[in-house]
Amino acid sequence: MKHPFFAKLGPVIELRLQKSERENGFIYYQKIPEELPELELKATFGLAAPIQFEMPAVHPIFTEEAYKDFTIQDTSKPKISGSDKEELAPAKETDIGGDTKI
């Protein structure tokens, strides 16, 4: 007597095995050519022609002095505490009409 788990699993595995053997058998029916066919080296359709990338010129505002001002260490995070928060007034909503009953 088999455990119920294996009694249910056995047929599933057997079906998967049969299916995979049947599908794998189709692959081997194709003929393999004796020599590789020559491929066209340049596609005639469906491809975009590449363009040469050119680095843009540096804008005059980017000087060494400007780069020195970009320091991450000098920045500080904003301090948010409970006393800094302001009380917000409720937003005014305009009546758009229509039925609001559910």
mmCIF file of N, CA, C and O in Angstrom:
data_model
loop_
_atom_site.group_PDB
_atom_site.id
_atom_site.type_symbol
_atom_site.label_atom_id
_atom_site.label_comp_id
_atom_site.label_asym_id
_atom_site.label_seq_id
_atom_site.Cartn_x
_atom_site.Cartn_y
_atom_site.Cartn_z
ATOM 1 N N MET A 1 0.849 -1.184 0.000
ATOM 2 C CA MET A 1 0.000 0.000 0.000
ATOM 3 C C MET A 1 0.886 1.237 0.000
ATOM 4 O O MET A 1 1.813 1.359 0.786
ATOM 5 N N LYS A 2 0.570 2.180 -0.885
ATOM 6 C CA LYS A 2 1.343 3.413 -0.998
ATOM 7 C C LYS A 2 0.732 4.487 -0.116
ATOM 8 O O LYS A 2 -0.470 4.499 0.124
ATOM 9 N N HIS A 3 1.597 5.408 0.277
ATOM 10 C CA HIS A 3 1.142 6.586 1.007
ATOM 11 C C HIS A 3 0.271 7.415 0.064
ATOM 12 O O HIS A 3 0.553 7.495 -1.136
ATOM 13 N N PRO A 4 -0.802 8.040 0.561
ATOM 14 C CA PRO A 4 -1.694 8.812 -0.327
ATOM 15 C C PRO A 4 -0.968 9.902 -1.128
ATOM 16 O O PRO A 4 -1.346 10.181 -2.264
ATOM 17 N N PHE A 5 0.069 10.484 -0.548
ATOM 18 C CA PHE A 5 0.814 11.521 -1.271
ATOM 19 C C PHE A 5 1.441 10.939 -2.528
ATOM 20 O O PHE A 5 1.324 11.489 -3.614
ATOM 21 N N PHE A 6 2.103 9.776 -2.399
ATOM 22 C CA PHE A 6 2.765 9.156 -3.533
ATOM 23 C C PHE A 6 1.759 8.549 -4.500
ATOM 24 O O PHE A 6 2.028 8.445 -5.694
ATOM 25 N N ALA A 7 0.594 8.136 -3.998
ATOM 26 C CA ALA A 7 -0.442 7.604 -4.884
ATOM 27 C C ALA A 7 -0.952 8.687 -5.822
ATOM 28 O O ALA A 7 -1.269 8.408 -6.981
ATOM 29 N N LYS A 8 -1.032 9.929 -5.355
ATOM 30 C CA LYS A 8 -1.483 11.038 -6.208
ATOM 31 C C LYS A 8 -0.341 11.590 -7.055
ATOM 32 O O LYS A 8 -0.556 12.041 -8.175
ATOM 33 N N LEU A 9 0.868 11.568 -6.527
ATOM 34 C CA LEU A 9 2.005 12.152 -7.228
ATOM 35 C C LEU A 9 2.480 11.262 -8.375
ATOM 36 O O LEU A 9 2.930 11.765 -9.407
ATOM 37 N N GLY A 10 2.370 9.951 -8.229
ATOM 38 C CA GLY A 10 2.846 9.018 -9.252
ATOM 39 C C GLY A 10 2.253 9.262 -10.628
ATOM 40 O O GLY A 10 2.990 9.387 -11.612
ATOM 41 N N PRO A 11 0.922 9.345 -10.771
ATOM 42 C CA PRO A 11 0.339 9.586 -12.099
ATOM 43 C C PRO A 11 0.737 10.944 -12.693
ATOM 44 O O PRO A 11 0.920 11.058 -13.903
ATOM 45 N N VAL A 12 0.882 11.949 -11.846
ATOM 46 C CA VAL A 12 1.271 13.273 -12.347
ATOM 47 C C VAL A 12 2.680 13.213 -12.929
ATOM 48 O O VAL A 12 2.946 13.730 -14.023
ATOM 49 N N ILE A 13 3.577 12.555 -12.224
ATOM 50 C CA ILE A 13 4.949 12.438 -12.716
ATOM 51 C C ILE A 13 4.993 11.604 -13.989
ATOM 52 O O ILE A 13 5.726 11.935 -14.932
ATOM 53 N N GLU A 14 4.222 10.552 -14.053
ATOM 54 C CA GLU A 14 4.192 9.701 -15.248
ATOM 55 C C GLU A 14 3.694 10.490 -16.463
ATOM 56 O O GLU A 14 4.254 10.373 -17.563
ATOM 57 N N LEU A 15 2.643 11.305 -16.298
ATOM 58 C CA LEU A 15 2.142 12.130 -17.407
ATOM 59 C C LEU A 15 3.181 13.146 -17.864
ATOM 60 O O LEU A 15 3.372 13.359 -19.063
ATOM 61 N N ARG A 16 3.860 13.786 -16.916
ATOM 62 C CA ARG A 16 4.893 14.768 -17.278
ATOM 63 C C ARG A 16 6.047 14.093 -18.015
ATOM 64 O O ARG A 16 6.590 14.656 -18.965
ATOM 65 N N LEU A 17 6.428 12.907 -17.591
ATOM 66 C CA LEU A 17 7.498 12.175 -18.261
ATOM 67 C C LEU A 17 7.099 11.833 -19.688
ATOM 68 O O LEU A 17 7.881 12.027 -20.630
ATOM 69 N N GLN A 18 5.884 11.323 -19.885
ATOM 70 C CA GLN A 18 5.426 10.979 -21.229
ATOM 71 C C GLN A 18 5.372 12.209 -22.131
ATOM 72 O O GLN A 18 5.783 12.159 -23.289
ATOM 73 N N LYS A 19 4.875 13.308 -21.587
ATOM 74 C CA LYS A 19 4.773 14.539 -22.377
ATOM 75 C C LYS A 19 6.154 15.034 -22.772
ATOM 76 O O LYS A 19 6.382 15.418 -23.927
ATOM 77 N N SER A 20 7.094 15.067 -21.845
ATOM 78 C CA SER A 20 8.427 15.576 -22.157
ATOM 79 C C SER A 20 9.147 14.669 -23.151
ATOM 80 O O SER A 20 9.844 15.151 -24.042
ATOM 81 N N GLU A 21 8.984 13.346 -23.045
ATOM 82 C CA GLU A 21 9.603 12.442 -24.013
ATOM 83 C C GLU A 21 8.998 12.636 -25.401
ATOM 84 O O GLU A 21 9.707 12.612 -26.408
ATOM 85 N N ARG A 22 7.693 12.837 -25.470
ATOM 86 C CA ARG A 22 7.022 13.039 -26.755
ATOM 87 C C ARG A 22 7.482 14.355 -27.398
ATOM 88 O O ARG A 22 7.810 14.391 -28.583
ATOM 89 N N GLU A 23 7.535 15.439 -26.597
ATOM 90 C CA GLU A 23 7.935 16.735 -27.146
ATOM 91 C C GLU A 23 9.413 16.751 -27.506
ATOM 92 O O GLU A 23 9.803 17.355 -28.498
ATOM 93 N N ASN A 24 10.247 16.117 -26.730
ATOM 94 C CA ASN A 24 11.670 16.067 -27.058
ATOM 95 C C ASN A 24 11.929 15.243 -28.308
ATOM 96 O O ASN A 24 12.919 15.458 -29.002
ATOM 97 N N GLY A 25 11.062 14.289 -28.616
ATOM 98 C CA GLY A 25 11.224 13.483 -29.821
ATOM 99 C C GLY A 25 11.048 14.287 -31.092
ATOM 100 O O GLY A 25 11.622 13.961 -32.130
ATOM 101 N N PHE A 26 10.268 15.355 -31.056
ATOM 102 C CA PHE A 26 10.047 16.182 -32.243
ATOM 103 C C PHE A 26 11.309 16.925 -32.661
ATOM 104 O O PHE A 26 11.517 17.201 -33.828
ATOM 105 N N ILE A 27 12.154 17.258 -31.735
ATOM 106 C CA ILE A 27 13.344 18.063 -32.025
ATOM 107 C C ILE A 27 14.290 17.314 -32.951
ATOM 108 O O ILE A 27 14.894 17.888 -33.842
ATOM 109 N N TYR A 28 14.410 16.034 -32.808
ATOM 110 C CA TYR A 28 15.414 15.277 -33.531
ATOM 111 C C TYR A 28 15.002 14.921 -34.950
ATOM 112 O O TYR A 28 15.771 14.298 -35.664
ATOM 113 N N TYR A 29 13.812 15.291 -35.380
ATOM 114 C CA TYR A 29 13.378 15.006 -36.738
ATOM 115 C C TYR A 29 13.889 16.032 -37.741
ATOM 116 O O TYR A 29 13.785 15.822 -38.937
ATOM 117 N N GLN A 30 14.427 17.139 -37.297
ATOM 118 C CA GLN A 30 14.913 18.160 -38.213
ATOM 119 C C GLN A 30 16.294 17.762 -38.730
ATOM 120 O O GLN A 30 17.138 17.275 -37.986
ATOM 121 N N LYS A 31 16.518 17.992 -40.009
ATOM 122 C CA LYS A 31 17.793 17.669 -40.634
ATOM 123 C C LYS A 31 18.827 18.738 -40.282
ATOM 124 O O LYS A 31 18.524 19.931 -40.263
ATOM 125 N N ILE A 32 20.029 18.292 -40.041
ATOM 126 C CA ILE A 32 21.133 19.211 -39.754
ATOM 127 C C ILE A 32 21.901 19.401 -41.054
ATOM 128 O O ILE A 32 22.328 18.419 -41.679
ATOM 129 N N PRO A 33 22.094 20.637 -41.496
ATOM 130 C CA PRO A 33 22.809 20.853 -42.755
ATOM 131 C C PRO A 33 24.283 20.446 -42.625
ATOM 132 O O PRO A 33 24.883 20.552 -41.566
ATOM 133 N N GLU A 34 24.842 19.994 -43.738
ATOM 134 C CA GLU A 34 26.249 19.587 -43.753
ATOM 135 C C GLU A 34 27.162 20.800 -43.608
ATOM 136 O O GLU A 34 28.181 20.751 -42.941
ATOM 137 N N GLU A 35 26.796 21.910 -44.276
ATOM 138 C CA GLU A 35 27.592 23.141 -44.214
ATOM 139 C C GLU A 35 26.685 24.281 -43.791
ATOM 140 O O GLU A 35 25.503 24.311 -44.124
ATOM 141 N N LEU A 36 27.275 25.213 -43.091
ATOM 142 C CA LEU A 36 26.506 26.384 -42.668
ATOM 143 C C LEU A 36 26.264 27.301 -43.855
ATOM 144 O O LEU A 36 27.175 27.545 -44.649
ATOM 145 N N PRO A 37 25.055 27.833 -43.989
ATOM 146 C CA PRO A 37 24.805 28.775 -45.085
ATOM 147 C C PRO A 37 25.489 30.108 -44.795
ATOM 148 O O PRO A 37 25.669 30.504 -43.650
ATOM 149 N N GLU A 38 25.889 30.789 -45.841
ATOM 150 C CA GLU A 38 26.509 32.108 -45.697
ATOM 151 C C GLU A 38 25.436 33.121 -45.309
ATOM 152 O O GLU A 38 24.362 33.161 -45.908
ATOM 153 N N LEU A 39 25.729 33.916 -44.321
ATOM 154 C CA LEU A 39 24.793 34.934 -43.872
ATOM 155 C C LEU A 39 25.192 36.286 -44.437
ATOM 156 O O LEU A 39 26.384 36.568 -44.621
ATOM 157 N N GLU A 40 24.195 37.111 -44.714
ATOM 158 C CA GLU A 40 24.481 38.461 -45.177
ATOM 159 C C GLU A 40 25.075 39.249 -44.022
ATOM 160 O O GLU A 40 24.561 39.225 -42.903
ATOM 161 N N LEU A 41 26.159 39.930 -44.281
ATOM 162 C CA LEU A 41 26.839 40.648 -43.207
ATOM 163 C C LEU A 41 26.144 41.958 -42.862
ATOM 164 O O LEU A 41 26.276 42.447 -41.763
ATOM 165 N N LYS A 42 25.427 42.520 -43.814
ATOM 166 C CA LYS A 42 24.733 43.778 -43.543
ATOM 167 C C LYS A 42 23.235 43.576 -43.773
ATOM 168 O O LYS A 42 22.815 43.107 -44.817
ATOM 169 N N ALA A 43 22.463 43.930 -42.777
ATOM 170 C CA ALA A 43 21.011 43.814 -42.905
ATOM 171 C C ALA A 43 20.505 44.883 -43.854
ATOM 172 O O ALA A 43 20.998 46.007 -43.885
ATOM 173 N N THR A 44 19.503 44.526 -44.631
ATOM 174 C CA THR A 44 18.963 45.478 -45.597
ATOM 175 C C THR A 44 17.678 46.134 -45.111
ATOM 176 O O THR A 44 17.202 47.073 -45.719
ATOM 177 N N PHE A 45 17.108 45.637 -44.004
ATOM 178 C CA PHE A 45 15.868 46.218 -43.506
ATOM 179 C C PHE A 45 15.771 45.982 -42.012
ATOM 180 O O PHE A 45 16.420 45.097 -41.470
ATOM 181 N N GLY A 46 14.966 46.794 -41.349
ATOM 182 C CA GLY A 46 14.648 46.562 -39.952
ATOM 183 C C GLY A 46 15.652 47.084 -38.944
ATOM 184 O O GLY A 46 15.436 46.964 -37.758
ATOM 185 N N LEU A 47 16.763 47.637 -39.373
ATOM 186 C CA LEU A 47 17.752 48.142 -38.435
ATOM 187 C C LEU A 47 17.998 49.619 -38.668
ATOM 188 O O LEU A 47 17.991 50.096 -39.796
ATOM 189 N N ALA A 48 18.264 50.331 -37.606
ATOM 190 C CA ALA A 48 18.595 51.743 -37.712
ATOM 191 C C ALA A 48 20.106 51.872 -37.858
ATOM 192 O O ALA A 48 20.871 51.099 -37.287
ATOM 193 N N ALA A 49 20.521 52.823 -38.618
ATOM 194 C CA ALA A 49 21.954 53.056 -38.791
ATOM 195 C C ALA A 49 22.491 53.777 -37.560
ATOM 196 O O ALA A 49 21.879 54.722 -37.065
ATOM 197 N N PRO A 50 23.624 53.340 -37.023
ATOM 198 C CA PRO A 50 24.177 54.023 -35.845
ATOM 199 C C PRO A 50 24.764 55.373 -36.209
ATOM 200 O O PRO A 50 25.213 55.591 -37.328
ATOM 201 N N ILE A 51 24.713 56.282 -35.252
ATOM 202 C CA ILE A 51 25.345 57.582 -35.454
ATOM 203 C C ILE A 51 26.502 57.699 -34.478
ATOM 204 O O ILE A 51 26.492 57.123 -33.395
ATOM 205 N N GLN A 52 27.501 58.423 -34.867
ATOM 206 C CA GLN A 52 28.681 58.591 -34.032
ATOM 207 C C GLN A 52 28.371 59.552 -32.888
ATOM 208 O O GLN A 52 27.797 60.612 -33.096
ATOM 209 N N PHE A 53 28.723 59.146 -31.661
ATOM 210 C CA PHE A 53 28.494 60.002 -30.497
ATOM 211 C C PHE A 53 29.603 61.024 -30.408
ATOM 212 O O PHE A 53 30.784 60.696 -30.513
ATOM 213 N N GLU A 54 29.214 62.276 -30.198
ATOM 214 C CA GLU A 54 30.185 63.342 -30.013
ATOM 215 C C GLU A 54 29.919 63.987 -28.664
ATOM 216 O O GLU A 54 28.792 64.347 -28.346
ATOM 217 N N MET A 55 30.962 64.094 -27.866
ATOM 218 C CA MET A 55 30.842 64.693 -26.547
ATOM 219 C C MET A 55 30.561 66.189 -26.712
ATOM 220 O O MET A 55 31.284 66.873 -27.429
ATOM 221 N N PRO A 56 29.512 66.712 -26.060
ATOM 222 C CA PRO A 56 29.218 68.138 -26.197
ATOM 223 C C PRO A 56 30.279 68.975 -25.485
ATOM 224 O O PRO A 56 30.940 68.511 -24.561
ATOM 225 N N ALA A 57 30.420 70.198 -25.932
ATOM 226 C CA ALA A 57 31.398 71.105 -25.329
ATOM 227 C C ALA A 57 30.946 71.478 -23.914
ATOM 228 O O ALA A 57 29.759 71.539 -23.616
ATOM 229 N N VAL A 58 31.909 71.720 -23.053
ATOM 230 C CA VAL A 58 31.614 72.090 -21.671
ATOM 231 C C VAL A 58 31.116 73.528 -21.645
ATOM 232 O O VAL A 58 31.689 74.415 -22.277
ATOM 233 N N HIS A 59 30.026 73.751 -20.921
ATOM 234 C CA HIS A 59 29.459 75.087 -20.810
ATOM 235 C C HIS A 59 30.396 75.959 -19.982
ATOM 236 O O HIS A 59 31.018 75.489 -19.027
ATOM 237 N N PRO A 60 30.518 77.249 -20.297
ATOM 238 C CA PRO A 60 31.467 78.111 -19.588
ATOM 239 C C PRO A 60 31.168 78.308 -18.099
ATOM 240 O O PRO A 60 32.059 78.693 -17.343
ATOM 241 N N ILE A 61 29.926 78.021 -17.627
ATOM 242 C CA ILE A 61 29.656 78.234 -16.203
ATOM 243 C C ILE A 61 30.267 77.142 -15.329
ATOM 244 O O ILE A 61 30.400 77.311 -14.123
ATOM 245 N N PHE A 62 30.682 76.022 -15.912
ATOM 246 C CA PHE A 62 31.287 74.951 -15.130
ATOM 247 C C PHE A 62 32.790 75.176 -15.025
ATOM 248 O O PHE A 62 33.575 74.705 -15.838
ATOM 249 N N THR A 63 33.173 75.909 -14.020
ATOM 250 C CA THR A 63 34.583 76.194 -13.756
ATOM 251 C C THR A 63 35.022 75.454 -12.507
ATOM 252 O O THR A 63 34.211 74.848 -11.809
ATOM 253 N N GLU A 64 36.303 75.512 -12.190
ATOM 254 C CA GLU A 64 36.803 74.853 -10.980
ATOM 255 C C GLU A 64 36.163 75.462 -9.733
ATOM 256 O O GLU A 64 35.882 74.764 -8.768
ATOM 257 N N GLU A 65 35.912 76.763 -9.741
ATOM 258 C CA GLU A 65 35.277 77.410 -8.591
ATOM 259 C C GLU A 65 33.859 76.883 -8.382
ATOM 260 O O GLU A 65 33.418 76.689 -7.250
ATOM 261 N N ALA A 66 33.145 76.651 -9.461
ATOM 262 C CA ALA A 66 31.780 76.132 -9.351
ATOM 263 C C ALA A 66 31.791 74.714 -8.768
ATOM 264 O O ALA A 66 30.956 74.367 -7.939
ATOM 265 N N TYR A 67 32.749 73.905 -9.186
ATOM 266 C CA TYR A 67 32.827 72.546 -8.670
ATOM 267 C C TYR A 67 33.231 72.517 -7.206
ATOM 268 O O TYR A 67 32.832 71.631 -6.464
ATOM 269 N N LYS A 68 34.022 73.473 -6.754
ATOM 270 C CA LYS A 68 34.429 73.525 -5.347
ATOM 271 C C LYS A 68 33.234 73.808 -4.441
ATOM 272 O O LYS A 68 33.217 73.408 -3.286
ATOM 273 N N ASP A 69 32.225 74.513 -4.949
ATOM 274 C CA ASP A 69 31.037 74.836 -4.152
ATOM 275 C C ASP A 69 30.115 73.638 -3.964
ATOM 276 O O ASP A 69 29.246 73.658 -3.104
ATOM 277 N N PHE A 70 30.288 72.584 -4.746
ATOM 278 C CA PHE A 70 29.461 71.394 -4.621
ATOM 279 C C PHE A 70 30.108 70.410 -3.654
ATOM 280 O O PHE A 70 30.734 69.435 -4.046
ATOM 281 N N THR A 71 29.946 70.657 -2.369
ATOM 282 C CA THR A 71 30.483 69.743 -1.369
ATOM 283 C C THR A 71 29.326 69.134 -0.602
ATOM 284 O O THR A 71 28.447 69.837 -0.107
ATOM 285 N N ILE A 72 29.333 67.842 -0.492
ATOM 286 C CA ILE A 72 28.252 67.143 0.188
ATOM 287 C C ILE A 72 28.419 67.229 1.696
ATOM 288 O O ILE A 72 27.456 67.243 2.442
ATOM 289 N N GLN A 73 29.637 67.303 2.189
ATOM 290 C CA GLN A 73 29.877 67.288 3.618
ATOM 291 C C GLN A 73 29.305 68.522 4.319
ATOM 292 O O GLN A 73 28.955 68.467 5.490
ATOM 293 N N ASP A 74 29.217 69.635 3.647
ATOM 294 C CA ASP A 74 28.756 70.877 4.267
ATOM 295 C C ASP A 74 27.235 70.957 4.386
ATOM 296 O O ASP A 74 26.721 71.830 5.063
ATOM 297 N N THR A 75 26.518 70.084 3.719
ATOM 298 C CA THR A 75 25.062 70.170 3.770
ATOM 299 C C THR A 75 24.549 69.577 5.072
ATOM 300 O O THR A 75 25.119 68.658 5.634
ATOM 301 N N SER A 76 23.491 70.124 5.576
ATOM 302 C CA SER A 76 22.884 69.608 6.798
ATOM 303 C C SER A 76 21.429 69.258 6.516
ATOM 304 O O SER A 76 20.776 69.856 5.675
ATOM 305 N N LYS A 77 20.942 68.287 7.259
ATOM 306 C CA LYS A 77 19.556 67.867 7.085
ATOM 307 C C LYS A 77 18.641 68.833 7.825
ATOM 308 O O LYS A 77 18.996 69.354 8.884
ATOM 309 N N PRO A 78 17.454 69.088 7.276
ATOM 310 C CA PRO A 78 16.520 69.970 7.978
ATOM 311 C C PRO A 78 16.029 69.308 9.261
ATOM 312 O O PRO A 78 15.826 68.095 9.316
ATOM 313 N N LYS A 79 15.875 70.101 10.297
ATOM 314 C CA LYS A 79 15.410 69.583 11.578
ATOM 315 C C LYS A 79 13.895 69.723 11.639
ATOM 316 O O LYS A 79 13.351 70.796 11.455
ATOM 317 N N ILE A 80 13.244 68.622 11.902
ATOM 318 C CA ILE A 80 11.781 68.622 12.008
ATOM 319 C C ILE A 80 11.436 68.118 13.400
ATOM 320 O O ILE A 80 11.810 67.023 13.787
ATOM 321 N N SER A 81 10.766 68.932 14.143
ATOM 322 C CA SER A 81 10.332 68.516 15.476
ATOM 323 C C SER A 81 8.863 68.847 15.625
ATOM 324 O O SER A 81 8.269 69.530 14.797
ATOM 325 N N GLY A 82 8.271 68.395 16.687
ATOM 326 C CA GLY A 82 6.849 68.626 16.914
ATOM 327 C C GLY A 82 6.513 70.098 17.082
ATOM 328 O O GLY A 82 5.440 70.555 16.721
ATOM 329 N N SER A 83 7.453 70.889 17.611
ATOM 330 C CA SER A 83 7.165 72.309 17.827
ATOM 331 C C SER A 83 7.248 73.108 16.537
ATOM 332 O O SER A 83 6.699 74.197 16.437
ATOM 333 N N ASP A 84 7.953 72.604 15.522
ATOM 334 C CA ASP A 84 8.093 73.334 14.264
ATOM 335 C C ASP A 84 6.862 73.221 13.369
ATOM 336 O O ASP A 84 6.685 74.019 12.456
ATOM 337 N N LYS A 85 6.034 72.230 13.629
ATOM 338 C CA LYS A 85 4.874 72.005 12.770
ATOM 339 C C LYS A 85 3.818 73.078 13.041
ATOM 340 O O LYS A 85 3.536 73.417 14.167
ATOM 341 N N GLU A 86 3.251 73.562 11.948
ATOM 342 C CA GLU A 86 2.183 74.548 12.061
ATOM 343 C C GLU A 86 0.845 73.830 11.958
ATOM 344 O O GLU A 86 0.716 72.813 11.302
ATOM 345 N N GLU A 87 -0.142 74.399 12.618
ATOM 346 C CA GLU A 87 -1.491 73.846 12.544
ATOM 347 C C GLU A 87 -2.098 74.258 11.207
ATOM 348 O O GLU A 87 -2.136 75.439 10.863
ATOM 349 N N LEU A 88 -2.545 73.276 10.427
ATOM 350 C CA LEU A 88 -3.131 73.559 9.118
ATOM 351 C C LEU A 88 -4.635 73.695 9.244
ATOM 352 O O LEU A 88 -5.285 72.907 9.919
ATOM 353 N N ALA A 89 -5.157 74.686 8.564
ATOM 354 C CA ALA A 89 -6.608 74.879 8.545
ATOM 355 C C ALA A 89 -7.214 73.862 7.582
ATOM 356 O O ALA A 89 -6.593 73.476 6.596
ATOM 357 N N PRO A 90 -8.433 73.403 7.856
ATOM 358 C CA PRO A 90 -9.055 72.447 6.936
ATOM 359 C C PRO A 90 -9.287 73.085 5.566
ATOM 360 O O PRO A 90 -9.546 74.285 5.449
ATOM 361 N N ALA A 91 -9.161 72.280 4.541
ATOM 362 C CA ALA A 91 -9.345 72.766 3.177
ATOM 363 C C ALA A 91 -10.813 73.055 2.919
ATOM 364 O O ALA A 91 -11.698 72.336 3.378
ATOM 365 N N LYS A 92 -11.062 74.125 2.181
ATOM 366 C CA LYS A 92 -12.429 74.484 1.835
ATOM 367 C C LYS A 92 -12.833 73.703 0.600
ATOM 368 O O LYS A 92 -12.143 73.705 -0.414
ATOM 369 N N GLU A 93 -13.948 72.979 0.699
ATOM 370 C CA GLU A 93 -14.440 72.213 -0.421
ATOM 371 C C GLU A 93 -15.686 72.876 -0.969
ATOM 372 O O GLU A 93 -16.544 73.333 -0.236
ATOM 373 N N THR A 94 -15.764 72.939 -2.285
ATOM 374 C CA THR A 94 -16.933 73.549 -2.921
ATOM 375 C C THR A 94 -17.916 72.456 -3.283
ATOM 376 O O THR A 94 -17.519 71.330 -3.642
ATOM 377 N N ASP A 95 -19.171 72.786 -3.186
ATOM 378 C CA ASP A 95 -20.213 71.821 -3.513
ATOM 379 C C ASP A 95 -20.299 71.691 -5.027
ATOM 380 O O ASP A 95 -20.460 72.675 -5.743
ATOM 381 N N ILE A 96 -20.167 70.476 -5.537
ATOM 382 C CA ILE A 96 -20.238 70.271 -6.977
ATOM 383 C C ILE A 96 -21.607 69.789 -7.424
ATOM 384 O O ILE A 96 -21.848 69.535 -8.577
ATOM 385 N N GLY A 97 -22.496 69.684 -6.445
ATOM 386 C CA GLY A 97 -23.852 69.252 -6.780
ATOM 387 C C GLY A 97 -23.925 67.764 -6.917
ATOM 388 O O GLY A 97 -22.961 67.025 -6.698
ATOM 389 N N GLY A 98 -25.059 67.281 -7.236
ATOM 390 C CA GLY A 98 -25.215 65.833 -7.413
ATOM 391 C C GLY A 98 -25.698 65.198 -6.118
ATOM 392 O O GLY A 98 -25.786 65.824 -5.055
ATOM 393 N N ASP A 99 -26.012 63.942 -6.197
ATOM 394 C CA ASP A 99 -26.553 63.201 -5.067
ATOM 395 C C ASP A 99 -25.403 62.555 -4.310
ATOM 396 O O ASP A 99 -24.593 61.838 -4.870
ATOM 397 N N THR A 100 -25.298 62.815 -3.012
ATOM 398 C CA THR A 100 -24.229 62.244 -2.207
ATOM 399 C C THR A 100 -24.715 61.058 -1.383
ATOM 400 O O THR A 100 -23.964 60.528 -0.585
ATOM 401 N N LYS A 101 -25.956 60.657 -1.558
ATOM 402 C CA LYS A 101 -26.499 59.518 -0.821
ATOM 403 C C LYS A 101 -25.964 58.222 -1.421
ATOM 404 O O LYS A 101 -25.838 58.082 -2.628
ATOM 405 N N ILE A 102 -25.712 57.272 -0.549
ATOM 406 C CA ILE A 102 -25.210 55.978 -1.009
ATOM 407 C C ILE A 102 -26.328 54.964 -0.956
ATOM 408 O O ILE A 102 -27.121 54.886 -0.132
#
